[in-house]
mmCIF file of C-alpha atoms in Angstrom:
data_model
loop_
_atom_site.group_PDB
_atom_site.id
_atom_site.type_symbol
_atom_site.label_atom_id
_atom_site.label_comp_id
_atom_site.label_asym_id
_atom_site.label_seq_id
_atom_site.Cartn_x
_atom_site.Cartn_y
_atom_site.Cartn_z
ATOM 1 C CA ASP T 2 15.293 9.214 0.255
ATOM 2 C CA VAL T 3 13.585 6.840 -1.826
ATOM 3 C CA LYS T 4 11.427 8.659 -4.539
ATOM 4 C CA VAL T 5 8.616 7.119 -6.548
ATOM 5 C CA THR T 6 6.815 9.363 -9.023
ATOM 6 C CA GLN T 7 3.842 9.104 -11.086
ATOM 7 C CA SER T 8 3.042 11.295 -14.195
ATOM 8 C CA SER T 9 -0.178 12.703 -13.132
ATOM 9 C CA ARG T 10 -1.850 13.502 -9.968
ATOM 10 C CA TYR T 11 -5.496 13.765 -11.794
ATOM 11 C CA LEU T 12 -6.503 12.503 -15.069
ATOM 12 C CA VAL T 13 -10.074 12.582 -17.090
ATOM 13 C CA LYS T 14 -10.216 10.345 -19.984
ATOM 14 C CA ARG T 15 -13.356 9.237 -21.961
ATOM 15 C CA THR T 16 -14.722 5.880 -22.463
ATOM 16 C CA GLY T 17 -13.027 3.881 -24.870
ATOM 17 C CA GLU T 18 -9.564 5.710 -24.928
ATOM 18 C CA LYS T 19 -6.221 4.162 -24.345
ATOM 19 C CA VAL T 20 -4.696 5.331 -21.034
ATOM 20 C CA PHE T 21 -1.023 5.278 -19.807
ATOM 21 C CA LEU T 22 0.028 5.648 -16.231
ATOM 22 C CA GLU T 23 3.737 6.150 -15.909
ATOM 23 C CA CYS T 24 5.666 5.475 -12.732
ATOM 24 C CA VAL T 25 9.128 6.039 -12.011
ATOM 25 C CA GLN T 26 11.628 5.238 -9.120
ATOM 26 C CA ASP T 27 15.011 6.320 -8.433
ATOM 27 C CA MET T 28 16.496 3.838 -6.084
ATOM 28 C CA ASP T 29 17.290 1.200 -8.768
ATOM 29 C CA HIS T 30 14.410 -1.327 -6.982
ATOM 30 C CA GLU T 31 13.898 -4.479 -8.981
ATOM 31 C CA ASN T 32 10.403 -4.925 -7.727
ATOM 32 C CA MET T 33 7.548 -2.551 -8.873
ATOM 33 C CA PHE T 34 3.709 -2.825 -8.399
ATOM 34 C CA TRP T 35 0.590 -1.021 -9.559
ATOM 35 C CA TYR T 36 -2.360 -1.083 -7.282
ATOM 36 C CA ARG T 37 -5.956 0.349 -7.601
ATOM 37 C CA GLN T 38 -7.489 1.811 -4.310
ATOM 38 C CA ASP T 39 -11.365 2.020 -3.973
ATOM 39 C CA PRO T 40 -12.930 3.118 -0.917
ATOM 40 C CA GLY T 41 -13.945 0.187 1.402
ATOM 41 C CA LEU T 42 -12.121 -2.249 -0.711
ATOM 42 C CA GLY T 43 -8.421 -1.224 0.277
ATOM 43 C CA LEU T 44 -5.478 -1.572 -2.017
ATOM 44 C CA ARG T 45 -5.887 -4.180 -4.822
ATOM 45 C CA LEU T 46 -2.987 -5.534 -6.707
ATOM 46 C CA ILE T 47 -3.404 -5.197 -10.622
ATOM 47 C CA TYR T 48 0.139 -6.143 -11.886
ATOM 48 C CA PHE T 49 3.765 -6.574 -10.414
ATOM 49 C CA SER T 50 7.054 -6.720 -12.060
ATOM 50 C CA TYR T 51 10.258 -8.338 -10.687
ATOM 51 C CA ASP T 52 12.778 -7.345 -13.321
ATOM 52 C CA VAL T 53 12.917 -5.612 -16.529
ATOM 53 C CA LYS T 54 10.583 -7.121 -19.242
ATOM 54 C CA MET T 55 9.065 -9.345 -16.695
ATOM 55 C CA LYS T 56 5.434 -8.920 -15.237
ATOM 56 C CA GLU T 57 3.008 -10.945 -13.365
ATOM 57 C CA LYS T 58 -0.729 -10.584 -12.918
ATOM 58 C CA GLY T 59 -2.111 -9.635 -9.757
ATOM 59 C CA ASP T 60 -5.522 -9.938 -8.113
ATOM 60 C CA ILE T 61 -7.374 -7.694 -10.859
ATOM 61 C CA PRO T 62 -5.509 -7.621 -13.994
ATOM 62 C CA GLU T 63 -8.456 -7.720 -16.399
ATOM 63 C CA GLY T 64 -8.687 -4.551 -18.657
ATOM 64 C CA TYR T 65 -5.087 -3.611 -17.870
ATOM 65 C CA SER T 66 -1.492 -4.442 -19.289
ATOM 66 C CA VAL T 67 1.901 -3.002 -18.154
ATOM 67 C CA SER T 68 5.099 -2.545 -19.473
ATOM 68 C CA ARG T 69 8.592 -2.137 -18.241
ATOM 69 C CA GLU T 70 11.270 -1.871 -20.655
ATOM 70 C CA LYS T 71 13.622 0.003 -18.200
ATOM 71 C CA LYS T 72 14.243 -0.940 -14.716
ATOM 72 C CA GLU T 73 13.137 2.566 -13.312
ATOM 73 C CA ARG T 74 9.915 2.779 -15.161
ATOM 74 C CA PHE T 75 6.879 0.785 -14.923
ATOM 75 C CA SER T 76 3.989 1.835 -17.113
ATOM 76 C CA LEU T 77 0.053 0.866 -16.556
ATOM 77 C CA ILE T 78 -1.893 0.649 -19.849
ATOM 78 C CA LEU T 79 -5.825 0.836 -20.028
ATOM 79 C CA GLU T 80 -6.393 -0.510 -23.501
ATOM 80 C CA SER T 81 -10.011 0.933 -23.627
ATOM 81 C CA ALA T 82 -10.990 2.707 -20.507
ATOM 82 C CA SER T 83 -14.281 2.141 -19.015
ATOM 83 C CA THR T 84 -16.276 3.758 -16.442
ATOM 84 C CA ASN T 85 -15.547 1.210 -13.640
ATOM 85 C CA GLN T 86 -12.092 1.757 -13.976
ATOM 86 C CA THR T 87 -12.366 5.186 -12.448
ATOM 87 C CA SER T 88 -10.322 5.018 -9.374
ATOM 88 C CA MET T 89 -7.147 5.891 -7.531
ATOM 89 C CA TYR T 90 -4.145 4.160 -8.899
ATOM 90 C CA LEU T 91 -0.791 3.675 -6.816
ATOM 91 C CA CYS T 92 2.451 2.608 -7.921
ATOM 92 C CA ALA T 93 5.086 1.246 -5.668
ATOM 93 C CA SER T 94 8.816 0.026 -5.758
ATOM 94 C CA SER T 95 10.507 -2.323 -3.130
ATOM 95 C CA PHE T 96 13.498 -3.511 -1.939
ATOM 96 C CA ARG T 97 13.219 -6.736 0.380
ATOM 97 C CA TYR T 98 10.205 -6.222 2.287
ATOM 98 C CA GLU T 99 9.359 -2.769 2.372
ATOM 99 C CA GLN T 100 7.167 -0.883 -0.254
ATOM 100 C CA TYR T 101 7.376 2.747 -1.182
ATOM 101 C CA PHE T 102 4.492 4.427 -2.850
ATOM 102 C CA GLY T 103 4.030 6.929 -5.526
ATOM 103 C CA PRO T 104 1.492 9.992 -4.761
ATOM 104 C CA GLY T 105 -1.208 8.394 -6.845
ATOM 105 C CA THR T 106 -3.215 9.275 -9.958
ATOM 106 C CA ARG T 107 -6.939 9.749 -9.702
ATOM 107 C CA LEU T 108 -8.385 8.755 -12.841
ATOM 108 C CA THR T 109 -11.854 9.556 -14.058
ATOM 109 C CA VAL T 110 -13.449 7.938 -16.746
ATOM 110 C CA THR T 111 -16.334 9.590 -18.492
ATOM 111 C CA ALA W 1 -4.315 -17.474 1.023
ATOM 112 C CA GLN W 2 -3.216 -14.825 3.501
ATOM 113 C CA THR W 3 -6.058 -12.488 4.507
ATOM 114 C CA VAL W 4 -5.723 -9.225 6.647
ATOM 115 C CA THR W 5 -9.033 -7.935 8.337
ATOM 116 C CA GLN W 6 -9.485 -4.384 9.715
ATOM 117 C CA SER W 7 -12.950 -4.374 11.354
ATOM 118 C CA GLN W 8 -13.202 -0.786 12.309
ATOM 119 C CA PRO W 9 -13.793 1.163 9.178
ATOM 120 C CA GLU W 10 -13.627 4.641 11.013
ATOM 121 C CA MET W 11 -12.601 6.159 14.207
ATOM 122 C CA SER W 12 -12.075 9.702 15.796
ATOM 123 C CA VAL W 13 -9.989 10.828 18.753
ATOM 124 C CA GLN W 14 -9.247 13.851 20.677
ATOM 125 C CA GLU W 15 -6.044 15.438 20.384
ATOM 126 C CA ALA W 16 -3.438 14.175 22.832
ATOM 127 C CA GLU W 17 -5.460 10.957 23.503
ATOM 128 C CA THR W 18 -4.260 7.524 22.791
ATOM 129 C CA VAL W 19 -6.143 5.402 20.142
ATOM 130 C CA THR W 20 -5.864 1.806 19.120
ATOM 131 C CA LEU W 21 -6.401 0.337 15.528
ATOM 132 C CA SER W 22 -6.982 -3.212 15.353
ATOM 133 C CA CYS W 23 -5.856 -5.687 12.765
ATOM 134 C CA THR W 24 -6.165 -9.644 12.523
ATOM 135 C CA TYR W 25 -4.606 -11.796 9.697
ATOM 136 C CA ASP W 26 -4.908 -15.550 8.903
ATOM 137 C CA THR W 27 -1.954 -17.436 7.778
ATOM 138 C CA SER W 28 -0.295 -20.874 7.993
ATOM 139 C CA GLU W 29 2.946 -19.239 7.327
ATOM 140 C CA ASN W 30 5.482 -19.052 10.444
ATOM 141 C CA ASN W 31 7.689 -16.425 9.110
ATOM 142 C CA TYR W 32 6.378 -13.155 7.843
ATOM 143 C CA TYR W 33 6.139 -9.630 8.268
ATOM 144 C CA LEU W 34 3.552 -7.214 9.266
ATOM 145 C CA PHE W 35 3.049 -3.325 8.705
ATOM 146 C CA TRP W 36 1.254 -0.231 9.313
ATOM 147 C CA TYR W 37 0.808 2.073 6.456
ATOM 148 C CA LYS W 38 -0.350 5.587 6.807
ATOM 149 C CA GLN W 39 -2.133 7.496 3.996
ATOM 150 C CA PRO W 40 -2.850 11.239 4.847
ATOM 151 C CA PRO W 41 -5.477 13.134 2.782
ATOM 152 C CA SER W 42 -4.338 13.827 -0.567
ATOM 153 C CA ARG W 43 -0.895 12.553 0.197
ATOM 154 C CA GLN W 44 1.487 9.664 -0.326
ATOM 155 C CA MET W 45 1.246 6.621 1.593
ATOM 156 C CA ILE W 46 4.203 5.876 3.971
ATOM 157 C CA LEU W 47 5.295 3.246 6.162
ATOM 158 C CA VAL W 48 4.573 3.619 9.851
ATOM 159 C CA ILE W 49 6.002 0.564 11.561
ATOM 160 C CA ARG W 50 6.928 -2.829 10.781
ATOM 161 C CA GLN W 51 7.120 -6.151 12.654
ATOM 162 C CA GLU W 52 8.966 -9.265 11.991
ATOM 163 C CA ALA W 53 7.012 -12.487 13.243
ATOM 164 C CA TYR W 54 10.103 -13.901 14.546
ATOM 165 C CA LYS W 55 10.532 -11.091 16.890
ATOM 166 C CA GLN W 56 8.763 -11.371 20.158
ATOM 167 C CA GLN W 57 9.491 -7.764 21.107
ATOM 168 C CA ASN W 58 6.723 -5.408 19.932
ATOM 169 C CA ALA W 59 8.168 -2.728 17.430
ATOM 170 C CA THR W 60 7.942 0.981 18.427
ATOM 171 C CA GLU W 61 8.605 3.959 16.442
ATOM 172 C CA ASN W 62 8.391 7.115 18.554
ATOM 173 C CA ARG W 63 4.778 7.701 19.444
ATOM 174 C CA PHE W 64 3.661 4.437 17.585
ATOM 175 C CA SER W 65 3.792 1.057 18.805
ATOM 176 C CA VAL W 66 2.168 -2.346 17.963
ATOM 177 C CA ASN W 67 0.882 -5.123 20.162
ATOM 178 C CA PHE W 68 1.698 -8.330 18.160
ATOM 179 C CA GLN W 69 -0.062 -11.319 19.423
ATOM 180 C CA LYS W 70 1.269 -14.236 17.107
ATOM 181 C CA ALA W 71 -0.943 -16.830 18.507
ATOM 182 C CA ALA W 72 -3.854 -14.832 18.325
ATOM 183 C CA LYS W 73 -2.861 -13.588 14.846
ATOM 184 C CA SER W 74 -3.461 -9.729 15.881
ATOM 185 C CA PHE W 75 -1.456 -6.898 15.082
ATOM 186 C CA SER W 76 -2.808 -3.643 16.458
ATOM 187 C CA LEU W 77 -1.264 -0.200 16.232
ATOM 188 C CA LYS W 78 -1.387 2.414 19.386
ATOM 189 C CA ILE W 79 -0.844 5.823 18.528
ATOM 190 C CA SER W 80 0.059 7.879 21.971
ATOM 191 C CA ASP W 81 -0.443 11.588 22.033
ATOM 192 C CA SER W 82 -2.564 11.909 18.907
ATOM 193 C CA GLN W 83 -1.795 14.689 16.752
ATOM 194 C CA LEU W 84 -3.765 16.522 13.962
ATOM 195 C CA GLY W 85 -1.058 15.149 11.738
ATOM 196 C CA ASP W 86 -2.100 11.763 12.506
ATOM 197 C CA THR W 87 -5.560 12.040 10.923
ATOM 198 C CA ALA W 88 -5.265 9.584 7.816
ATOM 199 C CA MET W 89 -6.495 6.090 6.219
ATOM 200 C CA TYR W 90 -4.398 3.578 8.050
ATOM 201 C CA PHE W 91 -3.773 0.170 6.377
ATOM 202 C CA CYS W 92 -2.494 -2.975 7.721
ATOM 203 C CA ALA W 93 -0.594 -5.244 5.626
ATOM 204 C CA PHE W 94 0.876 -8.834 5.601
ATOM 205 C CA LYS W 95 3.867 -10.309 3.575
ATOM 206 C CA ALA W 96 5.319 -13.749 3.754
ATOM 207 C CA GLY W 97 8.609 -14.667 1.854
ATOM 208 C CA SER W 98 8.386 -13.507 -1.630
ATOM 209 C CA GLU W 99 4.529 -13.374 -1.854
ATOM 210 C CA LYS W 100 2.974 -10.142 -2.490
ATOM 211 C CA LEU W 101 1.984 -7.715 0.234
ATOM 212 C CA VAL W 102 -1.633 -8.181 1.029
ATOM 213 C CA PHE W 103 -3.466 -4.961 2.506
ATOM 214 C CA GLY W 104 -6.586 -4.704 4.803
ATOM 215 C CA LYS W 105 -9.369 -2.412 3.573
ATOM 216 C CA GLY W 106 -8.076 0.492 5.808
ATOM 217 C CA MET W 107 -9.423 2.441 8.612
ATOM 218 C CA LYS W 108 -9.926 6.293 8.477
ATOM 219 C CA LEU W 109 -8.770 7.953 11.511
ATOM 220 C CA THR W 110 -9.597 11.501 12.398
ATOM 221 C CA VAL W 111 -7.879 13.421 15.134
ATOM 222 C CA ASN W 112 -10.250 16.271 16.296
ATOM 223 C CA PRO W 113 -8.713 19.570 18.102
#
């Protein structure tokens, strides 16, 4: 079975802190994604990556950056966390058309 | 740009009943995939069912089946014999070629005992 893991299930950070969310997949997938999930808004794509050291902006990249130094790991970085970044963050990896999701990280910025 | 619309934000159904979740989409593409994803409370999102647009036959997976109407751009999910474990958020999603996956806003389904 494909396994996508995220470093934390719950995270509380203060405004202005630098936040790292880590995602690891074990199926050698080339494609990885970071989404943000908010009630009534569904899933919105923040960034995605089709290969190591490659990244593409999604629909809402402002305030975020990403890093992909190894194929299995895709990190989401909040350079200076703000309260409007309080949300559920989902990582996914994909092969062809199917995406496999991690358990999510619920981030609260106070 | 492709869009996916789930017009019902919330539904409830009694255990053992059948429920249908609606989804419409908008695209100019001819070849694409449609998906239903399920996200149980505090649990991982998983794929429920997939439909390729070029296939006329509706996809089925055990108690889950779809009604795919390509001309109407409609993709509904039918859950038969609802179980308590079906309680979840359900997301309809669309993907064409190498384009990104586009999600609807989701629908919360509650199965009552």
